[in-house]
PDB file of C-alpha atoms in Angstrom:
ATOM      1  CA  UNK A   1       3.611  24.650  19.030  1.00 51.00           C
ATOM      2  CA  UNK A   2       4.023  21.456  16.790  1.00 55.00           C
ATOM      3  CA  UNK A   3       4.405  21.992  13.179  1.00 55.00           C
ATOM      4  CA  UNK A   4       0.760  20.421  11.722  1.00 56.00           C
ATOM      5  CA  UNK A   5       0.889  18.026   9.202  1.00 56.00           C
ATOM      6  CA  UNK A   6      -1.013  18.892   6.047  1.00 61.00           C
ATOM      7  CA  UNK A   7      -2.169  16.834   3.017  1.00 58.00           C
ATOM      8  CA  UNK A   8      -0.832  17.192  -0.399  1.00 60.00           C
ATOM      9  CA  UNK A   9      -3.475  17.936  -3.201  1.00 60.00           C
ATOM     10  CA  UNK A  10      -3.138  14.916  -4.712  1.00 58.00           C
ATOM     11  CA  UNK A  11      -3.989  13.339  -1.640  1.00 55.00           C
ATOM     12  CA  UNK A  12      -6.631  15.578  -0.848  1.00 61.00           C
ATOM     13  CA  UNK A  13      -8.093  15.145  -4.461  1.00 61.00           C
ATOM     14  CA  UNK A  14      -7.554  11.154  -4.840  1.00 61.00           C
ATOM     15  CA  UNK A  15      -5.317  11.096  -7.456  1.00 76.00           C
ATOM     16  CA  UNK A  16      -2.612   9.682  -5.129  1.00 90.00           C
ATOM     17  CA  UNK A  17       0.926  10.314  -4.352  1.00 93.00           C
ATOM     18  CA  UNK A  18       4.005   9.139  -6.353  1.00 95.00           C
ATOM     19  CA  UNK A  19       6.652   6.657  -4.956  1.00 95.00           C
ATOM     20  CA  UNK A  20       9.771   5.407  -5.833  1.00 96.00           C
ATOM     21  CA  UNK A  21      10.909   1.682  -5.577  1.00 96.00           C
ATOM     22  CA  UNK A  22      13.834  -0.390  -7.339  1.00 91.00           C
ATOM     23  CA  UNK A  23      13.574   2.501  -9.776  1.00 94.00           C
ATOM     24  CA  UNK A  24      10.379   2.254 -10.612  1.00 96.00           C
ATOM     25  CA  UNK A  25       7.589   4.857 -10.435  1.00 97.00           C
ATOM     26  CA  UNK A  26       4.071   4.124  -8.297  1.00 97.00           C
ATOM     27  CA  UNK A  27       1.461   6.271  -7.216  1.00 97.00           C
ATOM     28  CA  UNK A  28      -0.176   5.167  -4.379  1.00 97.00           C
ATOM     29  CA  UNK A  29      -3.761   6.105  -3.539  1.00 95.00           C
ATOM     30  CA  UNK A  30      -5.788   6.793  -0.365  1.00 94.00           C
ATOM     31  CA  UNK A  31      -8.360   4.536   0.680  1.00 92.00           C
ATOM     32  CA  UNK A  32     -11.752   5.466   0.317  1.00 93.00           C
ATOM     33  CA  UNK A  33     -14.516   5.637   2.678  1.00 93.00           C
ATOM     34  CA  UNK A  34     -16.773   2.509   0.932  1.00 95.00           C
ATOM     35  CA  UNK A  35     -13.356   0.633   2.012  1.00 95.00           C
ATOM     36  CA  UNK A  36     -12.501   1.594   5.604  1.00 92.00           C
ATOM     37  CA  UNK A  37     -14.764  -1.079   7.866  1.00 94.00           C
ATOM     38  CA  UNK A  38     -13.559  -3.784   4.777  1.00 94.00           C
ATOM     39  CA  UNK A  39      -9.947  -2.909   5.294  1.00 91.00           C
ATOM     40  CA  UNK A  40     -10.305  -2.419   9.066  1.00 90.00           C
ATOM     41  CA  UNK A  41     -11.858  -5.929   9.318  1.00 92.00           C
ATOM     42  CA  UNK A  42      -8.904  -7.615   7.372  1.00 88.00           C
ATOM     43  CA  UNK A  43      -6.852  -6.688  10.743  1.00 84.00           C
ATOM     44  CA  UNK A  44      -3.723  -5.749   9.072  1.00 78.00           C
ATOM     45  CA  UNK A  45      -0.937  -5.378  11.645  1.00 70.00           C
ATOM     46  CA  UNK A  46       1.055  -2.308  11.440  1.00 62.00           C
ATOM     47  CA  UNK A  47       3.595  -3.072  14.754  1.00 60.00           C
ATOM     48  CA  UNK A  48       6.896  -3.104  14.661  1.00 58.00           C
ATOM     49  CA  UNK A  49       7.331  -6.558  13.998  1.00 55.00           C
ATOM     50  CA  UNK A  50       8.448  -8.628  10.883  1.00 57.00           C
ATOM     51  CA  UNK A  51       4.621  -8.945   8.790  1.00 65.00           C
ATOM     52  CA  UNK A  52       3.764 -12.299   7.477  1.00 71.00           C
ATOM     53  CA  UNK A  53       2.943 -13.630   4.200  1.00 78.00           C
ATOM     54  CA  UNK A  54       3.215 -16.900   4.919  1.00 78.00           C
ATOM     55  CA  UNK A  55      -0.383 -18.273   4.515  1.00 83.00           C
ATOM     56  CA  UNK A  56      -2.757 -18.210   1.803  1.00 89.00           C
ATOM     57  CA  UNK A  57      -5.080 -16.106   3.811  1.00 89.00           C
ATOM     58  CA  UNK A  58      -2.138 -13.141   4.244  1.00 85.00           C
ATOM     59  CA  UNK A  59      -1.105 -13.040   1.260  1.00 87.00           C
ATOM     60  CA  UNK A  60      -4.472 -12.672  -0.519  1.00 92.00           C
ATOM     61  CA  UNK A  61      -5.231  -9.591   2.472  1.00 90.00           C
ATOM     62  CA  UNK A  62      -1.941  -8.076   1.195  1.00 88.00           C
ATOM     63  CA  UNK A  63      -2.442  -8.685  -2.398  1.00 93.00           C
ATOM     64  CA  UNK A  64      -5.841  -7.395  -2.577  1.00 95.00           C
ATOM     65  CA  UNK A  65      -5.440  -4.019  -1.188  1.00 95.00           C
ATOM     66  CA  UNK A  66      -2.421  -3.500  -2.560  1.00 95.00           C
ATOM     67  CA  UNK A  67      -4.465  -4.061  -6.264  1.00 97.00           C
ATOM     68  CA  UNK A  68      -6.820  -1.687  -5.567  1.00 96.00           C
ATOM     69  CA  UNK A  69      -4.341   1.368  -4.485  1.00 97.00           C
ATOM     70  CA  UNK A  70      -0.826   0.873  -5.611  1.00 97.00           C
ATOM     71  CA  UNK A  71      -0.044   1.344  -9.126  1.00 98.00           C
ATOM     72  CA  UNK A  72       2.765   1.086 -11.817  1.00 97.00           C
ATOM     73  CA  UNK A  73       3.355   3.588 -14.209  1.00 95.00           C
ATOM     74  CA  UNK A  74       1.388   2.935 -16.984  1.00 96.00           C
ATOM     75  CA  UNK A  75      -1.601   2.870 -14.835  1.00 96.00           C
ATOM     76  CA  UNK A  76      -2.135  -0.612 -14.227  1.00 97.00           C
ATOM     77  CA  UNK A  77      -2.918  -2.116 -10.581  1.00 98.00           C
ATOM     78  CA  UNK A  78       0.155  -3.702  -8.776  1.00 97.00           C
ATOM     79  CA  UNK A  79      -0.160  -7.010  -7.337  1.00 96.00           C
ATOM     80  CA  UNK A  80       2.072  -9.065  -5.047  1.00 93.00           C
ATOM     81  CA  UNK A  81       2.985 -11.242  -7.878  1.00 94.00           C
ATOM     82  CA  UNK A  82       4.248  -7.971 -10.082  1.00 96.00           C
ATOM     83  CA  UNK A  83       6.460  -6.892  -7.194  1.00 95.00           C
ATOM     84  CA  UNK A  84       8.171 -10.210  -6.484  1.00 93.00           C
ATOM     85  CA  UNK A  85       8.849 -10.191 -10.309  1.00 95.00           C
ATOM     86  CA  UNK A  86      10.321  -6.673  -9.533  1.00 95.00           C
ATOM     87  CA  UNK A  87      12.535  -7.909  -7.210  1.00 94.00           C
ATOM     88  CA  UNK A  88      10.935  -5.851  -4.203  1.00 94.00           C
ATOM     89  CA  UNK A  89      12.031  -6.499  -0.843  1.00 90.00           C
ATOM     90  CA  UNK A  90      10.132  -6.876   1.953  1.00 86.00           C
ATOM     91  CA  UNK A  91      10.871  -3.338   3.479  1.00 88.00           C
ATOM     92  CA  UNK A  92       9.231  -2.341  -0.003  1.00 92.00           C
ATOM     93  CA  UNK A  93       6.152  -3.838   1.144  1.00 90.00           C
ATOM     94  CA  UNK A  94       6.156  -2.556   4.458  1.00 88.00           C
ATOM     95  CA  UNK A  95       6.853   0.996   3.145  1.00 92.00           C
ATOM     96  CA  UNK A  96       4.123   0.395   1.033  1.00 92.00           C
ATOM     97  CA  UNK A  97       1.535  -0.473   3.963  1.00 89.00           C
ATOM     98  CA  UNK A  98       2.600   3.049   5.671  1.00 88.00           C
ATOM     99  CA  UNK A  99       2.607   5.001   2.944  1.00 93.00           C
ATOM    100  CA  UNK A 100      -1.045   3.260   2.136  1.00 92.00           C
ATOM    101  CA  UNK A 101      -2.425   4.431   5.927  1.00 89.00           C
ATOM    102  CA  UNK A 102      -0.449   7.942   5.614  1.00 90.00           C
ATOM    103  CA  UNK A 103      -2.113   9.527   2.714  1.00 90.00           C
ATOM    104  CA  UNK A 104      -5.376   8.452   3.960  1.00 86.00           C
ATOM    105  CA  UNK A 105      -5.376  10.315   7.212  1.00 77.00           C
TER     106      UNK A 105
END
C-alpha cells in the first residue's frame, strides 16, 4: 500500500510552511481558492526544463505570485527584486515554484 501523503497544520490552516534559502528564513503560503483560475491562467510551466525570465511579461507572472505567498522573516512579501538582492539562484526560484504548488494540494 503506498504511504499517503498528508498536510502539515500549517498548511492545512494557511499560515504556511517555513523554508530555508541562502540562510534566510521564508514561509511560504498555499494558494487560495479566489486565486486558482488567476494563477492557472498565467500558464506557469512546471516541466523539467530551464524556466524563463527573460521577458517583461515572465518576470512580472513570477514576481507577482511570488509577492503574494512567499515571505521574509519579518513578515514582509518577497519579490523578485528582494531575492536577486539576496543573491538567490535560480534553483531557489524553482524550489520556490514547487514548494508554492506542494502545500496547496
Amino acid at each position: 500500500m503506498a504511504k499517503k501523503e498528508v498536510a502539515s497544520l500549517a498548511t492545512m490552516v494557511g499560515t504556511g510552511e517555513p523554508w530555508e534559502v541562502q540562510g534566510k528564513n521564508y514561509t511560504v503560503k498555499p494558494l487560495k481558492i479566489k486565486d486558482e483560475p488567476e494563477f492557472t491562467g498565467d500558464q506557469i510551466n512546471f516541466g523539467p526544463q530551464y524556466f524563463s525570465l527573460i521577458t517583461p511579461e515572465e518576470r512580472a507572472k513570477f514576481d507577482k505570485w511570488m509577492s503574494r505567498y512567499l515571505f521574509d522573516e519579518a513578515g514582509e512579501p518577497m519579490s523578485l527584486e528582494k531575492a536577486t538582492e539576496l543573491d538567490w539562484d535560480v534553483a531557489d526560484l524553482k524550489e520556490f515554484w514547487h514548494r508554492l504548488v506542494k502545500i496547496s494540494g
